[in-house]
Coordinates of C-alpha atoms and ligand atoms in Angstrom, one line a residue:
X1 CA 11.7 22.4 55.6
X2 CA 8.5 23.5 54.6
X3 CA 7.1 23.2 50.4
X4 CA 8.9 26.1 48.4
X5 CA 6.1 29.0 47.1
X6 CA 6.7 31.0 44.6
X7 CA 6.4 35.4 45.5
X8 CA 6.2 38.0 43.1
X9 CA 6.3 41.3 44.8
X10 CA 5.7 44.0 41.7
X11 CA 7.5 47.7 43.8
X12 CA 6.0 50.4 42.7
X13 CA 6.4 54.2 43.9
X14 CA 10.3 55.5 45.7
X15 CA 13.8 54.2 47.4
X16 CA 10.9 53.5 50.7
X17 CA 9.1 51.2 48.2
X18 CA 11.8 49.0 47.5
X19 CA 13.8 48.4 51.1
X20 CA 10.0 47.7 52.1
X21 CA 9.9 45.4 49.7
X22 CA 12.9 43.1 50.1
X23 CA 12.2 43.0 53.6
X24 CA 8.1 41.9 52.8
X25 CA 11.3 38.8 51.0
X26 CA 12.6 38.7 54.1
X27 CA 10.0 38.0 56.1
X28 CA 8.1 34.8 53.6
X29 CA 11.1 32.6 53.4
X30 CA 11.2 31.4 56.9
X31 CA 7.8 30.6 55.3
X32 CA 9.4 28.6 53.3
X33 CA 8.8 31.8 49.6
X34 CA 10.7 32.1 47.2
X35 CA 11.0 35.1 44.6
X36 CA 9.8 33.7 40.7
X37 CA 10.5 35.5 37.7
X38 CA 6.4 36.0 36.7
X39 CA 2.8 36.8 38.6
X40 CA 1.6 33.4 36.8
X41 CA 4.4 31.3 38.3
X42 CA 3.8 32.7 42.1
X43 CA 1.7 31.7 44.7
X44 CA 1.6 35.0 46.4
X45 CA 1.9 38.4 44.7
X46 CA 2.4 40.9 46.5
X47 CA 2.0 44.6 45.0
X48 CA 3.5 47.3 46.5
X49 CA 2.2 50.9 46.2
X50 CA 2.8 54.2 44.9
X51 CA -0.1 56.5 45.7
X52 CA 1.5 59.7 45.2
X53 CA 0.6 60.7 42.5
X54 CA -2.4 59.7 40.6
X55 CA -1.8 57.6 37.4
X56 CA 0.1 55.3 40.0
X57 CA -2.9 54.4 41.4
X58 CA -4.9 53.7 38.1
X59 CA -2.5 51.6 37.4
X60 CA -2.4 50.0 40.5
X61 CA -6.6 48.5 39.5
X62 CA -5.3 47.7 36.2
X63 CA -2.9 45.3 37.4
X64 CA -5.9 44.3 39.6
X65 CA -7.2 43.0 37.0
X66 CA -4.6 41.8 35.2
X67 CA -3.8 39.1 38.4
X68 CA -7.6 38.5 38.8
X69 CA -7.4 36.4 35.5
X70 CA -3.9 34.6 36.8
X71 CA -6.1 33.7 40.5
X72 CA -8.6 31.4 38.2
X73 CA -6.4 30.4 35.8
X74 CA -4.6 29.2 39.5
X75 CA -7.7 28.1 40.6
X76 CA -7.7 30.1 43.7
X77 CA -4.5 28.9 44.1
X78 CA -3.3 32.3 44.1
X79 CA -3.1 35.0 47.4
X80 CA -2.7 38.1 46.1
X81 CA -1.5 41.2 48.6
X82 CA -1.9 44.5 48.2
X83 CA 0.3 46.6 50.3
X84 CA 2.4 50.6 50.4
X85 CA 1.1 53.3 50.1
X86 CA -2.1 52.8 47.2
X87 CA -2.8 50.1 50.2
X88 CA -2.8 52.6 53.2
X89 CA -4.9 55.5 51.6
X90 CA -7.7 53.3 49.8
X91 CA -8.0 49.9 51.5
X92 CA -11.0 49.3 52.7
X93 CA -12.0 50.7 48.9
X94 CA -9.1 47.8 47.1
X95 CA -10.9 45.1 48.8
X96 CA -14.7 46.9 47.9
X97 CA -13.5 47.3 44.3
X98 CA -11.4 44.0 43.4
X99 CA -12.7 41.1 45.9
X100 CA -9.4 39.1 44.2
X101 CA -7.6 41.5 46.9
X102 CA -7.5 39.0 49.5
X103 CA -5.0 40.8 52.0
X104 CA -4.4 45.0 52.0
X105 CA -0.8 45.3 54.7
X106 CA 0.0 49.1 55.2
X107 CA 3.5 50.4 55.1
X108 CA 4.4 50.7 58.5
X109 CA 2.0 47.1 59.4
X110 CA 4.0 45.0 56.9
X111 CA 5.8 42.6 59.5
X112 CA 2.8 40.3 59.7
X113 CA 2.0 39.7 56.7
X114 CA 2.8 35.7 58.3
X115 CA 0.0 36.3 61.1
X116 CA -2.2 37.4 58.2
X117 CA -1.8 34.8 55.8
X118 CA -1.7 32.0 58.9
X119 CA -5.2 33.6 59.3
X120 CA -6.3 34.2 55.7
X121 CA -5.7 29.8 55.2
X122 CA -8.4 29.4 59.0
X123 CA -10.5 31.6 57.2
X124 CA -11.1 34.0 60.2
X125 CA -9.8 37.6 61.4
X126 CA -8.8 40.8 59.9
X127 CA -7.4 41.0 56.1
X128 CA -6.6 44.8 56.4
X129 CA -3.7 45.8 59.0
X130 CA -3.2 49.7 58.7
X131 CA -2.2 51.0 61.9
X132 CA 1.5 52.8 62.4
X133 CA 3.4 50.7 64.0
X134 CA 7.0 51.2 62.4
X135 CA 8.5 50.9 66.1
X136 CA 7.2 47.6 66.4
X137 CA 8.2 47.2 62.6
X138 CA 11.0 47.2 62.8
X139 CA 12.3 45.7 65.9
X140 CA 10.6 42.3 64.7
X141 CA 11.3 42.7 61.2
X142 CA 14.8 39.4 60.9
X143 CA 17.9 41.1 61.4
X144 CA 18.7 38.7 57.7
X145 CA 19.1 40.8 55.1
X146 CA 19.8 39.5 51.2
X147 CA 21.2 41.6 49.0
X148 CA 19.8 41.3 45.1
X149 CA 23.9 43.7 44.8
X150 CA 26.4 45.8 45.8
X151 CA 24.3 48.7 46.4
X152 CA 21.4 47.8 49.2
X153 CA 19.0 50.6 50.7
X154 CA 18.9 50.9 54.1
X155 CA 15.6 52.5 56.0
X156 CA 16.5 54.8 59.1
X157 CA 14.2 57.1 58.7
X158 CA 10.4 57.2 58.4
X159 CA 7.3 58.5 57.6
X160 CA 7.0 63.3 57.5
X161 CA 5.3 66.2 59.9
X162 CA 6.8 68.3 57.2
X163 CA 2.9 68.4 55.2
X164 CA 3.6 70.7 52.1
X165 CA -0.1 71.1 50.9
X166 CA 0.0 69.0 47.6
X167 CA 1.9 65.5 49.4
X168 CA -0.3 62.2 50.5
X169 CA 2.8 61.1 52.3
X170 CA 2.3 62.3 55.6
X171 CA -1.0 60.8 55.7
X172 CA 0.4 56.8 54.2
X173 CA 3.6 57.1 55.8
X174 CA 2.3 59.1 59.9
X175 CA 5.1 60.4 61.8
X176 CA 8.6 60.8 61.0
X177 CA 10.9 57.6 63.1
X178 CA 14.4 58.0 63.2
X179 CA 16.0 54.8 64.5
X180 CA 18.3 54.5 67.4
X181 CA 21.8 54.2 65.9
X182 CA 22.3 50.9 67.2
X183 CA 20.1 49.2 64.5
X184 CA 21.4 51.3 62.0
X185 CA 24.8 49.9 62.3
X186 CA 23.4 46.1 63.0
X187 CA 21.9 46.5 59.8
X188 CA 24.6 47.6 58.0
X189 CA 27.1 45.1 59.0
X190 CA 24.4 43.2 57.9
X191 CA 24.5 44.4 54.7
X192 CA 28.4 44.4 54.3
X193 CA 28.4 40.6 55.0
X194 CA 25.1 40.0 52.9
X195 CA 27.4 41.5 50.1
X196 CA 27.0 45.4 49.1
X197 CA 29.7 47.2 48.6
X198 CA 27.8 50.7 49.1
X199 CA 24.6 51.9 51.7
X200 CA 21.4 53.9 50.8
X201 CA 21.1 55.6 54.3
X202 CA 17.2 56.4 53.3
X203 CA 13.6 58.1 54.6
X204 CA 10.8 60.2 53.4
X205 CA 13.3 63.2 54.7
X206 CA 16.0 61.7 55.7
X207 CA 18.4 64.4 57.2
X208 CA 15.4 64.6 60.0
X209 CA 17.1 61.6 61.0
X210 CA 17.5 62.1 64.4
X211 CA 18.2 59.5 66.9
X212 CA 19.5 57.7 69.4
X213 CA 23.3 57.4 70.2
X214 CA 25.1 54.0 70.1
X215 CA 24.6 52.7 74.0
X216 CA 27.9 53.7 75.9
X217 CA 28.4 56.1 73.8
X218 CA 27.3 59.1 76.1
X219 CA 25.4 60.8 74.1
X220 CA 22.1 60.7 73.6
X221 CA 20.8 61.8 70.3
X222 CA 22.2 62.3 67.5
X223 CA 22.5 64.6 64.2
X224 CA 22.2 62.6 60.3
X225 CA 25.7 63.8 60.0
X226 CA 27.4 62.2 62.8
X227 CA 25.6 59.1 61.9
X228 CA 26.9 59.0 57.8
X229 CA 30.0 59.4 59.9
X230 CA 29.8 56.2 62.1
X231 CA 28.4 54.4 59.7
X232 CA 30.9 55.7 57.2
X233 CA 34.1 53.4 59.5
X234 CA 32.0 50.2 59.0
X235 CA 34.7 48.0 56.9
X236 CA 33.1 47.4 54.1
X237 CA 30.6 50.8 53.3
X238 CA 32.8 51.7 49.7
X239 CA 30.4 53.8 49.4
X240 CA 27.3 55.8 50.9
X241 CA 24.8 57.7 49.3
X242 CA 21.4 59.3 51.7
X243 CA 18.0 60.2 50.4
X244 CA 15.9 62.1 50.3
X245 CA 17.4 65.2 52.0
X246 CA 14.7 68.7 52.3
X247 CA 15.1 71.9 52.2
X248 CA 14.9 72.7 56.2
X249 CA 17.0 69.4 57.3
X250 CA 20.4 71.1 55.9
X251 CA 22.0 71.6 59.0
X252 CA 25.9 72.4 59.4
X253 CA 27.1 68.9 60.6
X254 CA 25.6 66.7 56.8
X255 CA 26.9 69.6 54.3
X256 CA 30.5 68.7 56.8
X257 CA 30.3 65.4 56.0
X258 CA 30.8 66.2 52.6
X259 CA 33.4 67.9 53.1
X260 CA 35.4 65.6 55.5
X261 CA 34.0 62.0 55.1
X262 CA 35.8 59.6 51.8
X263 CA 33.3 57.2 51.4
X264 CA 30.5 59.5 51.4
X265 CA 29.1 59.9 47.4
X266 CA 29.5 64.1 46.2
X267 CA 26.3 63.8 45.2
X268 CA 22.9 65.5 47.3
X269 CA 19.2 64.8 45.8
X270 CA 17.8 67.7 47.6
X271 CA 14.2 68.4 46.3
X272 CA 12.7 72.0 45.9
X273 CA 9.8 71.2 43.6
X274 CA 9.8 75.3 42.3
X275 CA 11.8 78.3 42.2
X276 CA 9.0 80.9 42.6
X277 CA 8.9 82.2 46.2
X278 CA 5.3 82.5 46.0
X279 CA 4.8 79.1 45.2
X280 CA 6.8 77.1 47.6
X281 CA 5.0 79.6 50.8
X282 CA 1.7 77.9 49.0
X283 CA 4.0 74.4 49.2
X284 CA 4.2 75.2 52.7
X285 CA 7.6 74.2 51.6
X286 CA 9.1 77.1 54.3
X287 CA 12.4 78.1 52.5
X288 CA 12.4 80.5 49.5
X289 CA 14.0 80.4 46.9
X290 CA 17.2 82.9 47.9
X291 CA 18.2 79.6 50.6
X292 CA 17.6 76.9 48.5
X293 CA 20.8 78.9 46.9
X294 CA 22.6 79.6 49.7
X295 CA 23.4 75.3 50.8
X296 CA 23.8 75.0 48.0
X297 CA 26.8 77.2 47.8
X298 CA 27.8 75.9 51.1
X299 CA 27.6 72.2 49.9
X300 CA 29.9 73.2 46.8
X301 CA 32.1 75.3 49.1
X302 CA 32.0 72.4 51.3
X303 CA 32.7 69.8 47.8
X304 CA 34.1 71.6 45.5
X305 CA 32.5 68.4 42.7
X306 CA 29.3 67.9 44.4
X307 CA 26.6 66.7 42.1
X308 CA 23.1 67.9 43.3
X309 CA 19.5 67.0 42.0
X310 CA 16.6 67.5 42.0
X311 CA 12.3 67.4 42.1
X312 CA 10.4 70.0 40.5
X313 CA 6.2 70.3 40.8
X314 CA 5.1 72.5 37.7
X315 CA 1.4 73.3 38.0
X316 CA 0.3 73.1 41.0
X317 CA -2.0 75.6 41.7
X318 CA -1.9 79.0 41.0
X319 CA 1.2 79.1 39.0
X320 CA 1.4 82.3 36.5
X321 CA 4.1 82.2 33.7
X322 CA 6.0 84.2 35.9
X323 CA 5.9 82.2 39.2
X324 CA 7.4 78.9 36.1
X325 CA 10.5 81.5 35.0
X326 CA 11.4 81.6 38.8
X327 CA 12.6 77.5 38.3
X328 CA 13.6 78.2 35.5
X329 CA 16.1 80.4 36.7
X330 CA 16.1 78.8 39.4
X331 CA 17.8 76.0 37.4
X332 CA 20.0 77.9 35.4
X333 CA 21.7 79.4 38.8
X334 CA 22.3 75.8 40.2
X335 CA 23.1 73.3 37.3
X336 CA 21.7 70.5 38.5
X337 CA 23.7 67.7 37.1
X338 CA 20.0 65.3 37.1
X339 CA 16.3 65.8 38.1
X340 CA 12.6 64.3 37.5
X341 CA 9.9 66.9 37.0
X342 CA 6.4 65.8 37.6
X343 CA 3.3 67.6 36.4
X344 CA 0.5 68.4 39.6
X345 CA -2.1 66.1 40.3
X346 CA -4.5 66.6 42.9
X347 CA -4.8 64.2 45.4
X348 CA -8.0 64.3 47.7
X349 CA -7.5 64.5 50.7
X350 CA -4.8 67.5 50.5
X351 CA -4.6 70.2 50.9
X352 CA -3.7 71.7 47.8
X353 CA -6.6 69.9 45.8
X354 CA -8.7 72.0 47.4
X355 CA -7.2 75.7 46.3
X356 CA -8.7 77.3 43.4
X357 CA -7.2 78.2 40.0
X358 CA -5.7 74.9 39.4
X359 CA -3.4 74.9 36.5
X360 CA -4.8 73.9 33.2
X361 CA -2.9 70.3 31.6
X362 CA -2.3 71.9 28.2
X363 CA 0.0 74.9 30.0
X364 CA 1.4 71.4 32.0
X365 CA 2.2 70.3 29.6
X366 CA 4.2 73.3 28.2
X367 CA 6.1 73.6 31.3
X368 CA 7.2 70.5 31.9
X369 CA 8.2 69.8 28.2
X370 CA 10.1 72.8 28.7
X371 CA 11.9 72.5 32.1
X372 CA 12.6 69.2 30.7
X373 CA 15.1 69.5 28.8
X374 CA 16.3 72.7 30.2
X375 CA 16.6 70.3 32.6
X376 CA 18.1 67.3 30.2
X377 CA 20.8 70.7 28.5
X378 CA 21.9 70.7 31.8
X379 CA 22.2 66.5 31.9
X380 CA 24.2 66.2 29.6
X381 CA 26.6 69.3 29.8
X382 CA 27.7 67.5 33.2
X383 CA 28.1 64.2 32.0
X384 CA 29.9 66.0 29.5
X385 CA 32.2 67.8 32.2
X386 CA 33.3 64.2 33.9
X387 CA 34.6 63.0 30.2
X388 CA 39.0 62.7 30.0
X389 CA 38.2 62.0 34.5
X390 CA 39.2 59.1 35.3
X391 CA 36.3 57.7 38.3
X392 CA 35.7 54.6 40.4
X393 CA 32.5 52.7 38.7
X394 CA 30.7 50.5 41.4
X395 CA 29.7 47.9 38.4
X396 CA 26.0 46.1 39.4
X397 CA 25.0 43.9 36.2
X398 CA 25.3 44.0 32.9
X399 CA 23.0 46.2 30.7
X400 CA 22.9 43.4 27.7
X401 CA 23.8 46.8 25.9
X402 CA 26.6 45.4 23.5
X403 CA 27.4 42.8 27.2
X404 CA 28.9 45.7 28.6
X405 CA 28.4 46.0 32.2
X406 CA 26.6 48.6 33.8
X407 CA 27.6 50.7 37.2
X408 CA 27.9 53.5 39.2
X409 CA 30.3 57.0 38.8
X410 CA 30.8 58.8 42.4
X411 CA 27.9 61.2 41.5
X412 CA 25.5 57.9 40.4
X413 CA 25.8 58.8 36.2
X414 CA 25.6 55.9 34.4
X415 CA 28.6 53.5 33.0
X416 CA 29.0 51.8 31.1
X417 CA 31.9 49.7 30.2
X418 CA 33.8 46.4 29.6
X419 CA 35.2 44.6 32.4
X420 CA 36.0 41.4 33.8
X421 CA 33.2 38.7 34.6
X422 CA 34.7 38.0 38.3
X423 CA 35.3 42.3 38.5
X424 CA 30.7 42.8 38.5
X425 CA 29.7 43.8 42.1
X426 CA 33.3 45.6 42.6
X427 CA 34.7 49.5 42.4
X428 CA 36.9 49.7 39.3
X429 CA 38.1 52.7 38.0
X430 CA 37.5 53.3 34.6
X431 CA 38.5 56.7 32.2
X432 CA 35.3 58.2 31.2
X433 CA 35.3 58.2 27.2
X434 CA 32.0 59.5 26.2
X435 CA 28.7 60.9 27.6
X436 CA 25.2 60.8 26.9
X437 CA 22.8 63.4 28.6
X438 CA 21.6 59.2 29.6
X439 CA 24.6 58.1 30.8
X440 CA 28.6 57.4 29.8
X441 CA 30.8 54.7 28.3
X442 CA 34.5 54.4 29.7
X443 CA 37.0 51.7 30.2
X444 CA 38.1 50.2 32.5
X445 CA 42.5 50.4 34.4
X446 CA 44.1 46.7 34.2
X447 CA 43.9 45.5 37.2
X448 CA 42.5 48.0 38.8
X449 CA 39.9 47.3 41.3
X450 CA 39.4 50.0 44.2
X451 CA 40.2 50.2 46.9
X452 CA 39.2 52.8 49.7
X453 CA 41.5 53.8 53.0
X454 CA 39.7 52.8 55.9
X455 CA 40.3 55.6 57.9
X456 CA 39.5 54.2 61.3
X457 CA 37.2 50.7 62.1
X458 CA 34.6 50.2 64.7
X459 CA 34.3 47.0 66.7
Ligands
SAH501 N1 9.5 63.6 50.6 C1 10.6 64.2 49.2 C2 9.8 63.6 47.9 C3 9.3 62.5 49.0 S1 8.1 62.6 47.1 C4 10.9 65.7 49.2 O1 10.4 66.6 50.6 O2 11.2 66.0 48.8 C5 9.2 62.8 46.2 C6 7.7 63.7 44.9 O3 7.6 63.2 44.3 C7 8.3 65.0 45.5 O4 9.9 65.3 45.1 C8 7.5 66.2 44.1 O5 8.5 66.3 43.8 C9 6.4 65.0 43.9 N2 5.0 65.1 44.4 C10 4.6 64.6 45.1 N3 4.1 65.0 45.2 C11 3.7 65.1 44.5 C12 1.9 65.8 43.5 N4 0.8 66.0 44.2 N5 1.8 65.8 42.3 C13 2.9 65.9 41.6 N6 4.3 65.5 42.1 C14 4.1 65.5 43.3
SF4_502 FE1 5.4 65.2 51.0 FE2 7.2 66.9 52.3 FE3 7.0 65.2 53.7 FE4 8.6 65.2 51.6 S1 8.5 67.2 52.3 S2 7.5 63.6 51.9 S3 6.9 66.2 49.9 S4 4.7 66.3 51.8
F3S503 FE1 4.7 56.4 46.4 FE2 4.6 56.0 49.2 FE3 6.4 56.5 48.1 S1 3.4 57.2 47.9 S2 6.7 58.1 46.5 S3 5.5 54.7 47.6 S4 5.8 57.1 50.4

């Protein structure tokens, strides 16, 4: 047995980073690393970073400043690794700016962490790995998965070829790559074995997934709708979700899956960014507001109760009051269940950063506040409409609030309710009794463990 070593991973950014952090834990476990609750208790600290907006990067540098002190206090025993998208974009700068950093590893190279740590002990070799080696990464990740609760992420697609003019992701994550169906199926089964009841298929553009069909199926490649049908048939996968989708990749097969796949949650996160065609064109989103609304209409025809969420950017270069008003109009037309809105942040190396007529901060603040107020009102209306309904809720944690448990409805609403302790981690039918803008309260139906009937189980 290797001695037990403390590992602390702090995760910034999106679900892809959450997944990668979990996989880093899986890779490091055989070396004797086990998670500890605070960085000062750790022998190895990993900051898994996000580069999407300026603030995210600054947070990393201030966190590194704090970690340097812990490292000094540990007699230089602590190792500090910077991983993720800032590592990819600014690896050299990090090394130069913060000498306490031992290793820098990009999002497609973290499978090399064990050998990098070994090299570090021998004081030889590179301390920076930022190659795009996505195929090798998935081949080399251990089959074993641990889960932190009943819902687990499964990365099926990585990278982005879309090059929206504001976005760093195509540069930090590399080109689009889809894993094969058999590898995804094996990982989904492993997640169920480890205790997951809900599987969330994730990717930077998850619905751009087009991967190898299962061996022996007679098909060459499958699209994402087909993958969803396949994974939904795995025994023990009680609920399926996917994120994040791009409007251009919402095809009929995927929309149909919302009508026909029982395990697929009635939930769609479909970022639109803006309701103005002029701004959408300048962003290189390659669709219009009308086309977006048409996708929503088709999806609602397939699944009338579906919850729609989105991402918005306000203050994109050149955005006028009329453009912003078009965004508000789109929001009114769609009626979102929830959404994220961000102020445009100029990112080095992206085309939009060099565009004329950058919008001033005061205008951005004002537009953000207006948009958020409308989105909050819609979230409240969506939540209020579920009062009185009985929804299957997957309980994940004790929230600490009045000792209630916290879980998620099929529509991805946070639900608080009192349940028997042994119902934590299971799906329970809950009658919704009240709603706020951010969460619901409910009453668990007694003896109401919710089980899905399988319509066919994959061997
Ligand atoms: N692939 C997804 C989104 C990935 S990034 C898509 O195409 O929609 C997550 C969100 O961050 C984006 O939807 C966008 O709203 C926001 N974002 C990305 N770059 C940004 C920037 N430079 N400034 C502000 N918000 C940004
Ligand atoms: Fe970024 Fe656009 Fe790719 Fe989404 S689709 S990750 S916003 S470049
Ligand atoms: Fe951030 Fe990288 Fe995700 S930039 S949003 S962690 S893909």
